XYZ file of C-alpha atoms in Angstrom:
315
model
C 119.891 78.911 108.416
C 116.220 79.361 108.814
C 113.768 76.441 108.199
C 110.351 76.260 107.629
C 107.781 76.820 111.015
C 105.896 73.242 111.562
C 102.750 74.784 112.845
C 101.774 75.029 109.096
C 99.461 72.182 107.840
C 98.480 72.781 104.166
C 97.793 70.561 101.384
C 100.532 71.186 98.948
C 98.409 69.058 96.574
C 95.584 70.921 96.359
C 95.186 71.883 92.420
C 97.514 69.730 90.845
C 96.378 68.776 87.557
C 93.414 70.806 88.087
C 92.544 73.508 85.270
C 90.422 76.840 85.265
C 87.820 74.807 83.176
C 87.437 72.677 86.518
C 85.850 75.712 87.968
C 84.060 76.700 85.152
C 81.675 79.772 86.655
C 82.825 82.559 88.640
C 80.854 81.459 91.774
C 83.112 78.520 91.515
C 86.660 80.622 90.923
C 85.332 82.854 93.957
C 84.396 79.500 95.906
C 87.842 78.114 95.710
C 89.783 81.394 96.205
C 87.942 82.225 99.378
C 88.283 78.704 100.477
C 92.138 79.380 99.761
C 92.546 82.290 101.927
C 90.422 81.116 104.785
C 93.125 78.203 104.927
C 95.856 80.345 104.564
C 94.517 83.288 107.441
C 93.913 80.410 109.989
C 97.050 78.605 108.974
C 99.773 81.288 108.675
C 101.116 83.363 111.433
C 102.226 86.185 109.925
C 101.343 86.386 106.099
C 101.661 89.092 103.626
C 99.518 90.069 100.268
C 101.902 90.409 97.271
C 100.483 94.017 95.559
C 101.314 95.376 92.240
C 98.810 97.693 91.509
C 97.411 94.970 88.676
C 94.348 93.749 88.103
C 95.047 90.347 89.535
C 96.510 91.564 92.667
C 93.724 93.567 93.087
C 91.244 90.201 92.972
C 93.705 88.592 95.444
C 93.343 91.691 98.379
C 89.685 92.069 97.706
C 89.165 88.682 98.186
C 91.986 88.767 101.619
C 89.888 91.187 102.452
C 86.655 90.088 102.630
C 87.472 86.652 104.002
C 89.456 88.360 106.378
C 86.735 90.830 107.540
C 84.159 87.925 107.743
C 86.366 85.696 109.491
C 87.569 87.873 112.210
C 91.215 87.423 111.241
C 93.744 90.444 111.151
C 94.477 91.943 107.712
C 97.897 90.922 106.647
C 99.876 93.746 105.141
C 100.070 94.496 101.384
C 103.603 94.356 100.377
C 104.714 96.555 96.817
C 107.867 96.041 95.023
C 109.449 98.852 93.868
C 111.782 98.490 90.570
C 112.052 102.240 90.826
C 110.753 102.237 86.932
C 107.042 101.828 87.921
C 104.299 104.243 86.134
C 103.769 107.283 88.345
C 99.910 105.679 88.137
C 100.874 102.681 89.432
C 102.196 103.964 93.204
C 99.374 105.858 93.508
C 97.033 103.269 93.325
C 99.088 100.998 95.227
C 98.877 104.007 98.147
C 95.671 104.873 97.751
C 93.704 101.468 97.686
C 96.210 99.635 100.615
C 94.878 103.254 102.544
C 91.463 102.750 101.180
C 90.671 98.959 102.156
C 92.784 99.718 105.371
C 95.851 97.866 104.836
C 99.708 98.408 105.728
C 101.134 98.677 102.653
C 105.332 97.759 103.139
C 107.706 98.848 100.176
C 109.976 96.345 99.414
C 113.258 97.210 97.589
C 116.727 96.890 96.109
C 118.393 100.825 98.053
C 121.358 99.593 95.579
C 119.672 100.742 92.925
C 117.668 103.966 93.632
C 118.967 106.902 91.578
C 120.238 104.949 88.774
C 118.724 105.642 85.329
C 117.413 102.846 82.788
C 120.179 101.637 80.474
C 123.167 102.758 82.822
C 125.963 100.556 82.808
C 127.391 99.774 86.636
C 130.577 98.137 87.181
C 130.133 94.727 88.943
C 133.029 95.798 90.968
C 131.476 98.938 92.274
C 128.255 96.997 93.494
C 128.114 95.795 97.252
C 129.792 92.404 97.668
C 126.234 91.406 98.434
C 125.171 91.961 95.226
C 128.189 90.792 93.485
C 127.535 87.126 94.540
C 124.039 87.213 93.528
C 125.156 87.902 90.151
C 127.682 85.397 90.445
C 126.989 82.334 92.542
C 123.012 82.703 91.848
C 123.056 83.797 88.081
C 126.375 82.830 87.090
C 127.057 86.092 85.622
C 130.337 86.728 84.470
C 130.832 89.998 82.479
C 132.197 93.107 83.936
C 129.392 95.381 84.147
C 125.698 95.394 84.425
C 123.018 97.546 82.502
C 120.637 98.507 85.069
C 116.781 97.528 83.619
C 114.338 95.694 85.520
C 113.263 94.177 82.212
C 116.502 91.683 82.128
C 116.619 88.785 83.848
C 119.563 89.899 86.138
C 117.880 93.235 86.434
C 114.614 91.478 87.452
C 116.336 89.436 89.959
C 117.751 92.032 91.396
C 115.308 94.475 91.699
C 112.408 92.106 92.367
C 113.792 88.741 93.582
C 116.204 89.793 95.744
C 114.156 92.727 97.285
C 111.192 90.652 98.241
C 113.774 87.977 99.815
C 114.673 90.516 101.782
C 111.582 91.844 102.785
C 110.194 88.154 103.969
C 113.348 87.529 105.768
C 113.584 91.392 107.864
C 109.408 90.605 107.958
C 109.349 86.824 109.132
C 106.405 86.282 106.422
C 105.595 82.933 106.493
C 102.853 82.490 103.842
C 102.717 84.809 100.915
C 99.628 85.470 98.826
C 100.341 85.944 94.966
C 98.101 86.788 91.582
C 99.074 84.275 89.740
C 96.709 82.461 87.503
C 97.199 78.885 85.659
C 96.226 80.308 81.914
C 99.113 83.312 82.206
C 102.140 81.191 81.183
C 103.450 77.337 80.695
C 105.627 78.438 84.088
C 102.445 78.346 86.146
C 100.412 75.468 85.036
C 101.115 73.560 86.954
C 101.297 75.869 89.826
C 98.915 74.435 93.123
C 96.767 76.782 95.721
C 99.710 76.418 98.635
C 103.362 76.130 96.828
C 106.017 75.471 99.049
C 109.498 77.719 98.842
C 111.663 75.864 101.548
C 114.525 75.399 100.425
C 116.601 77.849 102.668
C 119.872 77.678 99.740
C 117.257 79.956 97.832
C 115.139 81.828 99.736
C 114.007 82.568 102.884
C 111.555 79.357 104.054
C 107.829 80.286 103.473
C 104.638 79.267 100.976
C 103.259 80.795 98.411
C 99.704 80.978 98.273
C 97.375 81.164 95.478
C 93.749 82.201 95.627
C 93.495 83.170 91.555
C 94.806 80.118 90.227
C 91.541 79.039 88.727
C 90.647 82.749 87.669
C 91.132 83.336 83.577
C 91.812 87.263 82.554
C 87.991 87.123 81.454
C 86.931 85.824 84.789
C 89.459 88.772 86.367
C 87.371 91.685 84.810
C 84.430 89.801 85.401
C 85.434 90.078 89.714
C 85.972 93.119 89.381
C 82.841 95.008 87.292
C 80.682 92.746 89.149
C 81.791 92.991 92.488
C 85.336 94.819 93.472
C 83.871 97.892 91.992
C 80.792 97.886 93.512
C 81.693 96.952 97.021
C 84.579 99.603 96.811
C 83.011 102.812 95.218
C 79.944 104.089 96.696
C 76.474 104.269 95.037
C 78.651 102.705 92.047
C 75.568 100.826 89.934
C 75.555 97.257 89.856
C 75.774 95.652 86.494
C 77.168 98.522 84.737
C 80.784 98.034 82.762
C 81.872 101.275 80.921
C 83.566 100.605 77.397
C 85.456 103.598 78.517
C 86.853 106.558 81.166
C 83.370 108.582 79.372
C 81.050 106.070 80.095
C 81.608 106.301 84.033
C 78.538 106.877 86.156
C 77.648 110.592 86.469
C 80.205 111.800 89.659
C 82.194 108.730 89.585
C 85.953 109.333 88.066
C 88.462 106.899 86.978
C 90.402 107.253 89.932
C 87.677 106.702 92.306
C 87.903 102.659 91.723
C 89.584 99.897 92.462
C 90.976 99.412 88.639
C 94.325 100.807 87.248
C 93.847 103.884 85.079
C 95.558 102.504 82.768
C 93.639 99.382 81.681
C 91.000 102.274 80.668
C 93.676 103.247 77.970
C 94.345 99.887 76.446
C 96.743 98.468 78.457
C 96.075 94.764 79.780
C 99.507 93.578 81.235
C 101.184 96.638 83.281
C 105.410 96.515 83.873
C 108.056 99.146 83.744
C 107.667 101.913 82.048
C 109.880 101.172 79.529
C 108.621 97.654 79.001
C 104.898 98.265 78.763
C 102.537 99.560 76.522
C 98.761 99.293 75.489
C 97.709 96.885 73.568
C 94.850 98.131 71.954
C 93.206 101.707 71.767
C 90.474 100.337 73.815
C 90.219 99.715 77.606
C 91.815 96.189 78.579
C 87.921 93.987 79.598
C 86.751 95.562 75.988
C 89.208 94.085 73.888
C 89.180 90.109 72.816
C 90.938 88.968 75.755
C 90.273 85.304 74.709
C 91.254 85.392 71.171
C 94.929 87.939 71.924
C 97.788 87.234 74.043
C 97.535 89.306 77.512
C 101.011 90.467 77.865
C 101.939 90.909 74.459
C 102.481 94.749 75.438
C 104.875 93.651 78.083
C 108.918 92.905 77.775
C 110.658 90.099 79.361
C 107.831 87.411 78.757
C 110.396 84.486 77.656
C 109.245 81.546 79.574
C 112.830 80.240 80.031
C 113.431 83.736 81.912
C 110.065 83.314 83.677
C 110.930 79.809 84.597
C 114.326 80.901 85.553
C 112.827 83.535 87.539
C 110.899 81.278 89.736
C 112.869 78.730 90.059
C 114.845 81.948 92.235
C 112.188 82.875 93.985
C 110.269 85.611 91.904
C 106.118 85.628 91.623
């Protein structure tokens, strides 16, 4: 059984009780999230960017990036999971952005899975013994077959917990950066900037690390009009934030920046493609992001699932 490497030195205090209004401007937010990573490049040995395609995971490698770039440090690779129900959109901008900003980009997945439709129901029986005790020692699941959706919390733990396990075991990550944010959900309030996952009965030994904490979803699309698009799309104009895909700078497409093509058509939390969908008509930073719940266009959003979720080793 694998423990946890002692060369690691981090203050797994740092942020408790701490909100985003105790960074209340985004010099502040980008102050303590590139104060984060620095830690976290000279600390871990072989760390790994958690990448979804989102517009928080987007903030996290930007900021990786640039801390990494001014620091001298190596970038660390970006991994994806795959569900296998991800928007066609999605994988290429995870492909074409890890390419773009020069990262490896490693797929991380559940092969027990692939070729199996949404809503098909699999015999417990016929799934690798493996998998069976997941299901029943982790989850205490007792019925007879499973419905394949990543939207469940088996399916989820499955297809996302138990793949990136994997991937950090076969990898030897030790430190893993994640987009989460303290405002998102009562499961990460109380969330600090280095969160220990060492208990070896669960999961492979490693941290989590998180730059964003102290980001809100205003202060996300703030990051990125202001400064992830710019630095990442030539001659793109400072200052300028289109309400929409028409209002792009003359020669400058949608899929020439650093932001999902679908948060231009109304979408502000992305998921499966079964258990997403926009929540407005108009691109995600347009809409009232402070008055509306962000992922009210997304299944699975219980906290006790989320909480569950974590408590297994999921983002």
């Amino acid at each position: 059984m694998s423990t946890f490497p002692e060369y690691v030195t981090v203050d797994y205090e740092s942020g408790a009780s701490e909100t985003a209004a105790d960074y209340p401007s985004l010099e502040s937010k980008f102050g303590v999230a590139a104060e984060t990573v620095r830690t976290a490049l000279d600390q871990y040995r072989n760390p790994a960017v958690m990448f979804t395609g989102g517009k928080d995971s987007t903030v996290v490698a930007y900021v990786v990036r640039e801390v990494a770039l001014e620091g001298g440090f190596d970038l660390p690779p970006l991994v994806f999971l795959d569900h296998y129900r991800h928007f066609e959109e999605t994988i290429a901008f995870a492909e074409r952005w890890a390419d773009e900003w020069g990262f490896e980009l490693v797929v991380a997945r559940n092969e027990t899975f692939a070729g199996f439709e949404p809503g098909s129901e699999i015999a417990v029986a016929d799934l690798p013994e493996h998998t069976q005790r997941e299901l029943r020692d982790v989850l205490e699941y007792d019925a007879d077959t499973f419905v394949f959706s990543p939207d469940t919390l088996a399916g989820n733990h499955l297809l996302k917990t138990v793949a990136l396990n994997e991937t950090i075991t076969d990898r030897g990550f030790d430190g893993v950066f994640s987009g989460i944010r303290w405002d998102e959900q009562d499961a990460r309030a109380t969330e600090t900037f280095f969160s220990p996952r060492h208990d070896a009965e669960k999961y492979p030994p490693h941290d989590r690390v998180h730059p964003i904490l102290a980001f809100d979803e205003r202060a996300v699309w703030d990051a990125i009009w202001r400064y992830v698009v710019p630095d990442s799309a030539p001659d793109y104009p400072e200052g300028h934030v289109p309400v929409d895909a028409e209002d792009l700078p003359e020669d400058v497409a949608v899929e020439d920046l650093p932001v999902h093509p679908l948060y231009f058509d109304g979408y502000r939390s992305l998921g499966t493609k079964e258990g997403s969908a926009a929540s407005d008509d108009r691109a995600a930073w347009t809409q009232d992001v402070e008055g509306t719940t962000e992922r009210e266009g997304r299944a699975q959003d219980k906290e006790d699932i989320m909480a569950r979720l974590r408590d297994l080793g999921y983002m």
